[in-house]
């Protein structure tokens, strides 16, 4: 037998740049750490969700309901949807992966935008597809550029609305125009991970479009406003044929029992969501204003994070600011991989964290 023979990953797998999550540790010796790198909820999870997870430990020898029926029903009731059009997943990342696996043949193209969420690229490549980047204008998805990138090989288009890491969004009219310009065989995926945070009259998460089209899917998550990132719960709302196809491809028990219970409880706790929205509204605008006063450009955000742009001089670069903040326990997110080599993304945190970052950056910019 040939000694040099070894298993080889499928074509394209070794071209994938593995996802780099936000850091969770700061410099050694720092007393208190404020993790502002992954857009988590500074108020934590709903107390009801915590209690639900405690309860499930008594019965964890049992397999979960593979169809996550109680969770789909809770989501459906909350959003006025038909539970048959909902699929739950192990974080919304999983359902994004299922969509590419299900709708891309090797060589098919998947489109996402210049500063779009990097998970789309990873899953397009993992499915053997070809990632196509559409340019943005003013750090916002550009409908004309996306439509111009469509070819006969295009099978899927991803937009995050609002987008991470920019926090910018497309108004409903623009999303409609995008959909109207796509051929019927192209699946439009609207990733609305931050929908609950948006306070704009011209925004719609995607429910309306999904309900009136055969080729639109909306994805959502419990990781952001519901404060359940560690539990891994996502869901998608789509046409019956899409949900049917995804259900054939997914793992039979993709959402675990604790996640189902936590998700049902979180859906029922509207007060927690409202408190989180109010906290975010207050501090998002406060932070934007404070950074502007410091002379730092901030991309206008409708989500729970801000993209902060740093000056050109090396001494005050994003990398230098990141080191400075890390040494003081503030963990922000570097976004070079998203086409922003001189910016940091900051999650809106607790009052203490927000004031702390502004105070630290004030000092940092002084000398
Ligand atoms: C955080 C985030 C998600 C959510 O991912 P989960 O797998 O549900 O934790 C999805 N899309 C975008 C754009 C995000 O920023």
GROMACS .gro file of C-alpha atoms and ligand atoms in nm:
model
  382
    1UNK     CA    1   0.000   0.000   0.000
    2UNK     CA    2   0.119   0.355  -0.075
    3UNK     CA    3   0.253   0.506   0.243
    4UNK     CA    4   0.170   0.862   0.134
    5UNK     CA    5  -0.204   0.797   0.099
    6UNK     CA    6  -0.416   0.986   0.348
    7UNK     CA    7  -0.774   1.105   0.376
    8UNK     CA    8  -0.829   1.434   0.194
    9UNK     CA    9  -1.109   1.679   0.282
   10UNK     CA   10  -1.352   1.758   0.002
   11UNK     CA   11  -1.245   2.017  -0.253
   12UNK     CA   12  -1.264   2.367  -0.107
   13UNK     CA   13  -1.271   2.270   0.261
   14UNK     CA   14  -0.909   2.374   0.321
   15UNK     CA   15  -0.983   2.714   0.161
   16UNK     CA   16  -1.224   2.796   0.444
   17UNK     CA   17  -1.097   3.055   0.692
   18UNK     CA   18  -1.231   2.923   1.024
   19UNK     CA   19  -1.459   3.162   1.214
   20UNK     CA   20  -1.280   3.354   1.491
   21UNK     CA   21  -1.519   3.419   1.782
   22UNK     CA   22  -1.494   3.731   1.998
   23UNK     CA   23  -1.231   3.710   2.269
   24UNK     CA   24  -1.353   3.628   2.618
   25UNK     CA   25  -1.039   3.689   2.825
   26UNK     CA   26  -0.854   4.013   2.882
   27UNK     CA   27  -0.501   4.078   3.010
   28UNK     CA   28  -0.383   3.877   3.310
   29UNK     CA   29  -0.435   4.049   3.642
   30UNK     CA   30  -0.730   4.261   3.533
   31UNK     CA   31  -0.984   4.267   3.815
   32UNK     CA   32  -1.309   4.289   3.627
   33UNK     CA   33  -1.375   4.183   3.270
   34UNK     CA   34  -1.643   4.341   3.053
   35UNK     CA   35  -1.708   4.120   2.750
   36UNK     CA   36  -1.833   4.349   2.476
   37UNK     CA   37  -1.716   4.137   2.185
   38UNK     CA   38  -2.009   3.911   2.091
   39UNK     CA   39  -2.324   4.127   2.111
   40UNK     CA   40  -2.455   3.942   2.414
   41UNK     CA   41  -2.729   4.084   2.636
   42UNK     CA   42  -2.583   4.293   2.923
   43UNK     CA   43  -2.895   4.214   3.131
   44UNK     CA   44  -2.834   3.840   3.092
   45UNK     CA   45  -3.106   3.583   3.029
   46UNK     CA   46  -3.465   3.598   3.151
   47UNK     CA   47  -3.500   3.462   3.508
   48UNK     CA   48  -3.777   3.238   3.370
   49UNK     CA   49  -3.533   3.081   3.123
   50UNK     CA   50  -3.282   3.014   3.402
   51UNK     CA   51  -3.548   2.844   3.610
   52UNK     CA   52  -3.664   2.634   3.313
   53UNK     CA   53  -3.311   2.505   3.257
   54UNK     CA   54  -3.277   2.415   3.625
   55UNK     CA   55  -3.598   2.213   3.603
   56UNK     CA   56  -3.492   2.015   3.297
   57UNK     CA   57  -3.196   1.862   3.484
   58UNK     CA   58  -3.447   1.631   3.655
   59UNK     CA   59  -3.538   1.461   3.326
   60UNK     CA   60  -3.226   1.486   3.116
   61UNK     CA   61  -3.205   1.113   3.045
   62UNK     CA   62  -3.488   1.160   2.793
   63UNK     CA   63  -3.432   1.258   2.432
   64UNK     CA   64  -3.579   1.594   2.342
   65UNK     CA   65  -3.876   1.634   2.108
   66UNK     CA   66  -3.700   1.621   1.773
   67UNK     CA   67  -3.958   1.856   1.621
   68UNK     CA   68  -3.921   2.109   1.907
   69UNK     CA   69  -4.299   2.146   1.891
   70UNK     CA   70  -4.342   2.347   2.212
   71UNK     CA   71  -4.072   2.589   2.108
   72UNK     CA   72  -4.211   2.632   1.756
   73UNK     CA   73  -4.556   2.688   1.905
   74UNK     CA   74  -4.426   2.950   2.149
   75UNK     CA   75  -4.245   3.133   1.868
   76UNK     CA   76  -4.548   3.108   1.640
   77UNK     CA   77  -4.783   3.249   1.904
   78UNK     CA   78  -4.550   3.535   1.987
   79UNK     CA   79  -4.503   3.636   1.622
   80UNK     CA   80  -4.842   3.539   1.479
   81UNK     CA   81  -4.703   3.266   1.252
   82UNK     CA   82  -4.796   2.911   1.154
   83UNK     CA   83  -4.570   2.671   1.352
   84UNK     CA   84  -4.554   2.444   1.045
   85UNK     CA   85  -4.347   2.714   0.870
   86UNK     CA   86  -4.089   2.728   1.149
   87UNK     CA   87  -3.777   2.516   1.195
   88UNK     CA   88  -3.565   2.542   1.509
   89UNK     CA   89  -3.190   2.493   1.512
   90UNK     CA   90  -2.879   2.473   1.726
   91UNK     CA   91  -2.821   2.847   1.700
   92UNK     CA   92  -2.915   3.029   1.382
   93UNK     CA   93  -2.568   2.944   1.249
   94UNK     CA   94  -2.692   2.588   1.208
   95UNK     CA   95  -2.993   2.683   0.999
   96UNK     CA   96  -2.769   2.904   0.781
   97UNK     CA   97  -2.553   2.595   0.721
   98UNK     CA   98  -2.859   2.380   0.650
   99UNK     CA   99  -2.975   2.630   0.388
  100UNK     CA  100  -2.646   2.619   0.198
  101UNK     CA  101  -2.624   2.240   0.225
  102UNK     CA  102  -2.978   2.205   0.098
  103UNK     CA  103  -2.979   2.461  -0.185
  104UNK     CA  104  -2.624   2.473  -0.325
  105UNK     CA  105  -2.484   2.220  -0.567
  106UNK     CA  106  -2.103   2.221  -0.600
  107UNK     CA  107  -2.008   2.522  -0.811
  108UNK     CA  108  -2.330   2.713  -0.742
  109UNK     CA  109  -2.288   3.072  -0.630
  110UNK     CA  110  -2.397   3.227  -0.304
  111UNK     CA  111  -2.397   3.604  -0.266
  112UNK     CA  112  -2.333   3.809   0.048
  113UNK     CA  113  -2.219   4.168   0.095
  114UNK     CA  114  -1.880   4.332   0.138
  115UNK     CA  115  -1.904   4.381   0.515
  116UNK     CA  116  -2.158   4.102   0.569
  117UNK     CA  117  -2.157   3.840   0.844
  118UNK     CA  118  -1.870   3.598   0.773
  119UNK     CA  119  -2.061   3.284   0.865
  120UNK     CA  120  -2.234   3.298   0.522
  121UNK     CA  121  -1.904   3.266   0.339
  122UNK     CA  122  -1.795   2.973   0.555
  123UNK     CA  123  -2.113   2.777   0.492
  124UNK     CA  124  -2.124   2.856   0.120
  125UNK     CA  125  -1.771   2.716   0.090
  126UNK     CA  126  -1.846   2.419   0.316
  127UNK     CA  127  -2.129   2.322   0.080
  128UNK     CA  128  -1.894   2.334  -0.219
  129UNK     CA  129  -2.042   2.661  -0.340
  130UNK     CA  130  -1.866   2.969  -0.471
  131UNK     CA  131  -1.881   3.276  -0.244
  132UNK     CA  132  -1.959   3.599  -0.431
  133UNK     CA  133  -1.917   3.935  -0.261
  134UNK     CA  134  -2.140   4.228  -0.359
  135UNK     CA  135  -1.996   4.571  -0.278
  136UNK     CA  136  -2.173   4.792  -0.027
  137UNK     CA  137  -2.230   5.164  -0.033
  138UNK     CA  138  -2.193   5.375   0.279
  139UNK     CA  139  -2.131   5.058   0.484
  140UNK     CA  140  -2.479   4.935   0.391
  141UNK     CA  141  -2.592   4.652   0.162
  142UNK     CA  142  -2.650   4.784  -0.190
  143UNK     CA  143  -2.949   4.628  -0.366
  144UNK     CA  144  -2.827   4.722  -0.714
  145UNK     CA  145  -2.484   4.570  -0.649
  146UNK     CA  146  -2.640   4.248  -0.521
  147UNK     CA  147  -2.870   4.222  -0.824
  148UNK     CA  148  -2.578   4.294  -1.058
  149UNK     CA  149  -2.387   4.001  -0.902
  150UNK     CA  150  -2.661   3.749  -0.985
  151UNK     CA  151  -2.571   3.495  -1.256
  152UNK     CA  152  -2.742   3.176  -1.381
  153UNK     CA  153  -2.537   2.990  -1.115
  154UNK     CA  154  -2.668   3.199  -0.824
  155UNK     CA  155  -2.881   2.990  -0.587
  156UNK     CA  156  -2.878   3.183  -0.260
  157UNK     CA  157  -2.844   3.544  -0.141
  158UNK     CA  158  -2.776   3.631   0.224
  159UNK     CA  159  -2.839   3.966   0.382
  160UNK     CA  160  -2.811   4.040   0.752
  161UNK     CA  161  -3.071   4.304   0.835
  162UNK     CA  162  -2.947   4.480   1.041
  163UNK     CA  163  -2.598   4.375   0.946
  164UNK     CA  164  -2.319   4.269   1.180
  165UNK     CA  165  -2.063   4.432   1.226
  166UNK     CA  166  -2.192   4.760   1.077
  167UNK     CA  167  -2.533   4.786   1.246
  168UNK     CA  168  -2.680   4.938   0.928
  169UNK     CA  169  -3.008   4.816   0.779
  170UNK     CA  170  -3.216   4.806   0.463
  171UNK     CA  171  -3.565   4.956   0.483
  172UNK     CA  172  -3.855   4.730   0.383
  173UNK     CA  173  -3.888   4.900   0.045
  174UNK     CA  174  -3.529   4.812  -0.042
  175UNK     CA  175  -3.569   4.451   0.071
  176UNK     CA  176  -3.881   4.429  -0.146
  177UNK     CA  177  -3.690   4.573  -0.441
  178UNK     CA  178  -3.413   4.317  -0.387
  179UNK     CA  179  -3.664   4.034  -0.381
  180UNK     CA  180  -3.846   4.164  -0.688
  181UNK     CA  181  -3.519   4.167  -0.884
  182UNK     CA  182  -3.419   3.808  -0.802
  183UNK     CA  183  -3.513   3.512  -1.021
  184UNK     CA  184  -3.768   3.282  -0.854
  185UNK     CA  185  -3.515   2.999  -0.818
  186UNK     CA  186  -3.282   3.210  -0.601
  187UNK     CA  187  -3.341   3.178  -0.228
  188UNK     CA  188  -3.325   3.510  -0.041
  189UNK     CA  189  -3.219   3.461   0.322
  190UNK     CA  190  -3.289   3.753   0.554
  191UNK     CA  191  -3.089   3.711   0.874
  192UNK     CA  192  -3.272   3.921   1.132
  193UNK     CA  193  -3.061   3.832   1.436
  194UNK     CA  194  -3.099   4.186   1.575
  195UNK     CA  195  -3.458   4.258   1.463
  196UNK     CA  196  -3.593   4.314   1.815
  197UNK     CA  197  -3.354   4.604   1.870
  198UNK     CA  198  -3.454   4.805   1.564
  199UNK     CA  199  -3.663   5.117   1.631
  200UNK     CA  200  -3.737   5.236   1.278
  201UNK     CA  201  -4.078   5.269   1.113
  202UNK     CA  202  -3.942   5.165   0.773
  203UNK     CA  203  -3.794   4.837   0.903
  204UNK     CA  204  -3.953   4.494   0.885
  205UNK     CA  205  -3.776   4.175   0.995
  206UNK     CA  206  -3.885   3.972   0.693
  207UNK     CA  207  -4.207   3.806   0.809
  208UNK     CA  208  -4.418   3.994   0.558
  209UNK     CA  209  -4.198   3.900   0.264
  210UNK     CA  210  -4.171   3.532   0.364
  211UNK     CA  211  -4.548   3.511   0.392
  212UNK     CA  212  -4.600   3.641   0.040
  213UNK     CA  213  -4.320   3.464  -0.151
  214UNK     CA  214  -4.193   3.114  -0.229
  215UNK     CA  215  -3.823   3.195  -0.217
  216UNK     CA  216  -3.763   3.395   0.103
  217UNK     CA  217  -3.650   3.267   0.443
  218UNK     CA  218  -3.604   3.472   0.761
  219UNK     CA  219  -3.362   3.351   1.029
  220UNK     CA  220  -3.372   3.457   1.394
  221UNK     CA  221  -3.181   3.382   1.712
  222UNK     CA  222  -3.218   3.358   2.090
  223UNK     CA  223  -2.849   3.450   2.127
  224UNK     CA  224  -2.887   3.825   2.119
  225UNK     CA  225  -3.190   3.997   2.276
  226UNK     CA  226  -3.291   3.686   2.472
  227UNK     CA  227  -2.945   3.651   2.626
  228UNK     CA  228  -2.919   3.280   2.546
  229UNK     CA  229  -2.604   3.261   2.333
  230UNK     CA  230  -2.468   2.974   2.539
  231UNK     CA  231  -2.783   2.767   2.489
  232UNK     CA  232  -2.763   2.770   2.106
  233UNK     CA  233  -3.116   2.835   1.981
  234UNK     CA  234  -3.207   2.973   1.642
  235UNK     CA  235  -3.502   2.942   1.411
  236UNK     CA  236  -3.611   3.011   1.059
  237UNK     CA  237  -3.949   3.103   0.912
  238UNK     CA  238  -3.997   2.997   0.553
  239UNK     CA  239  -4.227   2.852   0.287
  240UNK     CA  240  -4.355   2.497   0.354
  241UNK     CA  241  -4.134   2.339   0.084
  242UNK     CA  242  -3.820   2.501   0.223
  243UNK     CA  243  -3.897   2.397   0.581
  244UNK     CA  244  -3.975   2.046   0.458
  245UNK     CA  245  -3.640   2.022   0.277
  246UNK     CA  246  -3.444   2.154   0.577
  247UNK     CA  247  -3.619   1.907   0.809
  248UNK     CA  248  -3.488   1.621   0.594
  249UNK     CA  249  -3.129   1.742   0.615
  250UNK     CA  250  -3.104   1.846   0.981
  251UNK     CA  251  -2.990   1.622   1.265
  252UNK     CA  252  -3.292   1.446   1.418
  253UNK     CA  253  -3.245   1.607   1.763
  254UNK     CA  254  -3.069   1.926   1.665
  255UNK     CA  255  -3.216   2.135   1.948
  256UNK     CA  256  -3.145   1.994   2.293
  257UNK     CA  257  -3.397   1.968   2.577
  258UNK     CA  258  -3.250   2.253   2.785
  259UNK     CA  259  -3.252   2.482   2.483
  260UNK     CA  260  -3.617   2.403   2.411
  261UNK     CA  261  -3.718   2.483   2.771
  262UNK     CA  262  -3.507   2.799   2.786
  263UNK     CA  263  -3.648   2.918   2.454
  264UNK     CA  264  -4.011   2.860   2.553
  265UNK     CA  265  -3.959   3.051   2.878
  266UNK     CA  266  -3.776   3.336   2.703
  267UNK     CA  267  -4.055   3.375   2.446
  268UNK     CA  268  -4.301   3.415   2.731
  269UNK     CA  269  -4.102   3.686   2.910
  270UNK     CA  270  -4.191   4.000   2.718
  271UNK     CA  271  -4.089   4.221   3.008
  272UNK     CA  272  -3.729   4.107   2.979
  273UNK     CA  273  -3.723   4.187   2.608
  274UNK     CA  274  -3.875   4.531   2.670
  275UNK     CA  275  -3.625   4.613   2.944
  276UNK     CA  276  -3.342   4.509   2.714
  277UNK     CA  277  -3.471   4.723   2.427
  278UNK     CA  278  -3.500   5.028   2.655
  279UNK     CA  279  -3.153   4.975   2.800
  280UNK     CA  280  -3.010   4.946   2.451
  281UNK     CA  281  -3.193   5.248   2.314
  282UNK     CA  282  -3.060   5.466   2.593
  283UNK     CA  283  -2.699   5.352   2.583
  284UNK     CA  284  -2.665   5.312   2.208
  285UNK     CA  285  -2.739   5.679   2.157
  286UNK     CA  286  -2.532   5.784   2.459
  287UNK     CA  287  -2.229   5.589   2.334
  288UNK     CA  288  -2.265   5.718   1.976
  289UNK     CA  289  -2.274   6.072   2.103
  290UNK     CA  290  -1.977   6.029   2.339
  291UNK     CA  291  -1.760   5.870   2.070
  292UNK     CA  292  -1.846   6.149   1.829
  293UNK     CA  293  -1.746   6.403   2.093
  294UNK     CA  294  -1.412   6.224   2.112
  295UNK     CA  295  -1.374   6.276   1.737
  296UNK     CA  296  -1.429   5.909   1.653
  297UNK     CA  297  -1.651   5.827   1.357
  298UNK     CA  298  -1.925   5.578   1.441
  299UNK     CA  299  -2.129   5.394   1.178
  300UNK     CA  300  -2.500   5.470   1.246
  301UNK     CA  301  -2.633   5.153   1.413
  302UNK     CA  302  -2.986   5.028   1.478
  303UNK     CA  303  -2.863   4.717   1.662
  304UNK     CA  304  -2.699   4.652   2.002
  305UNK     CA  305  -2.344   4.732   1.895
  306UNK     CA  306  -2.141   5.010   1.739
  307UNK     CA  307  -1.864   5.013   1.482
  308UNK     CA  308  -1.606   5.266   1.599
  309UNK     CA  309  -1.350   5.398   1.349
  310UNK     CA  310  -1.009   5.509   1.473
  311UNK     CA  311  -0.768   5.778   1.351
  312UNK     CA  312  -0.503   5.705   1.091
  313UNK     CA  313  -0.202   5.761   1.319
  314UNK     CA  314  -0.050   5.432   1.442
  315UNK     CA  315  -0.049   5.549   1.803
  316UNK     CA  316  -0.425   5.581   1.804
  317UNK     CA  317  -0.514   5.294   1.572
  318UNK     CA  318  -0.788   5.038   1.640
  319UNK     CA  319  -0.523   4.780   1.729
  320UNK     CA  320  -0.361   5.017   1.980
  321UNK     CA  321  -0.702   5.104   2.126
  322UNK     CA  322  -0.787   4.735   2.155
  323UNK     CA  323  -0.467   4.664   2.350
  324UNK     CA  324  -0.530   4.966   2.571
  325UNK     CA  325  -0.887   4.857   2.647
  326UNK     CA  326  -0.793   4.491   2.701
  327UNK     CA  327  -0.537   4.594   2.963
  328UNK     CA  328  -0.827   4.759   3.149
  329UNK     CA  329  -1.067   4.466   3.117
  330UNK     CA  330  -1.275   4.588   2.821
  331UNK     CA  331  -1.299   4.329   2.545
  332UNK     CA  332  -1.415   4.471   2.212
  333UNK     CA  333  -1.406   4.301   1.873
  334UNK     CA  334  -1.145   4.350   1.602
  335UNK     CA  335  -1.310   4.353   1.261
  336UNK     CA  336  -1.021   4.339   1.013
  337UNK     CA  337  -1.168   4.020   0.865
  338UNK     CA  338  -1.482   4.221   0.781
  339UNK     CA  339  -1.292   4.480   0.580
  340UNK     CA  340  -1.243   4.723   0.869
  341UNK     CA  341  -0.874   4.708   0.963
  342UNK     CA  342  -0.896   5.029   1.166
  343UNK     CA  343  -1.222   4.988   1.354
  344UNK     CA  344  -1.350   4.806   1.662
  345UNK     CA  345  -1.700   4.676   1.724
  346UNK     CA  346  -1.838   4.738   2.070
  347UNK     CA  347  -2.148   4.570   2.212
  348UNK     CA  348  -2.369   4.802   2.416
  349UNK     CA  349  -2.292   4.684   2.768
  350UNK     CA  350  -2.393   4.760   3.123
  351UNK     CA  351  -2.388   5.123   3.238
  352UNK     CA  352  -2.059   5.052   3.416
  353UNK     CA  353  -1.901   4.901   3.105
  354UNK     CA  354  -2.024   5.177   2.874
  355UNK     CA  355  -1.899   5.457   3.098
  356UNK     CA  356  -1.574   5.267   3.150
  357UNK     CA  357  -1.500   5.233   2.779
  358UNK     CA  358  -1.572   5.602   2.713
  359UNK     CA  359  -1.348   5.704   3.005
  360UNK     CA  360  -1.069   5.472   2.888
  361UNK     CA  361  -1.087   5.595   2.528
  362UNK     CA  362  -1.084   5.955   2.648
  363UNK     CA  363  -0.753   5.883   2.823
  364UNK     CA  364  -0.623   5.680   2.528
  365UNK     CA  365  -0.680   5.964   2.282
  366UNK     CA  366  -0.528   6.231   2.507
  367UNK     CA  367  -0.161   6.168   2.442
  368LIG     C1  368  -2.502   3.674   1.630
  368LIG     C2  369  -2.552   3.656   1.493
  368LIG     C3  370  -2.626   3.545   1.458
  368LIG     C4  371  -2.668   3.447   1.563
  368LIG     O1  372  -2.597   3.334   1.565
  368LIG     P1  373  -2.640   3.214   1.660
  368LIG     O2  374  -2.582   3.097   1.590
  368LIG     O3  375  -2.790   3.210   1.661
  368LIG     O4  376  -2.584   3.240   1.794
  368LIG     C5  377  -2.673   3.533   1.329
  368LIG     N1  378  -2.650   3.628   1.239
  368LIG     C6  379  -2.583   3.739   1.269
  368LIG     C7  380  -2.566   3.846   1.167
  368LIG     C8  381  -2.530   3.756   1.397
  368LIG     O5  382  -2.460   3.865   1.426
   0.00000   0.00000   0.00000
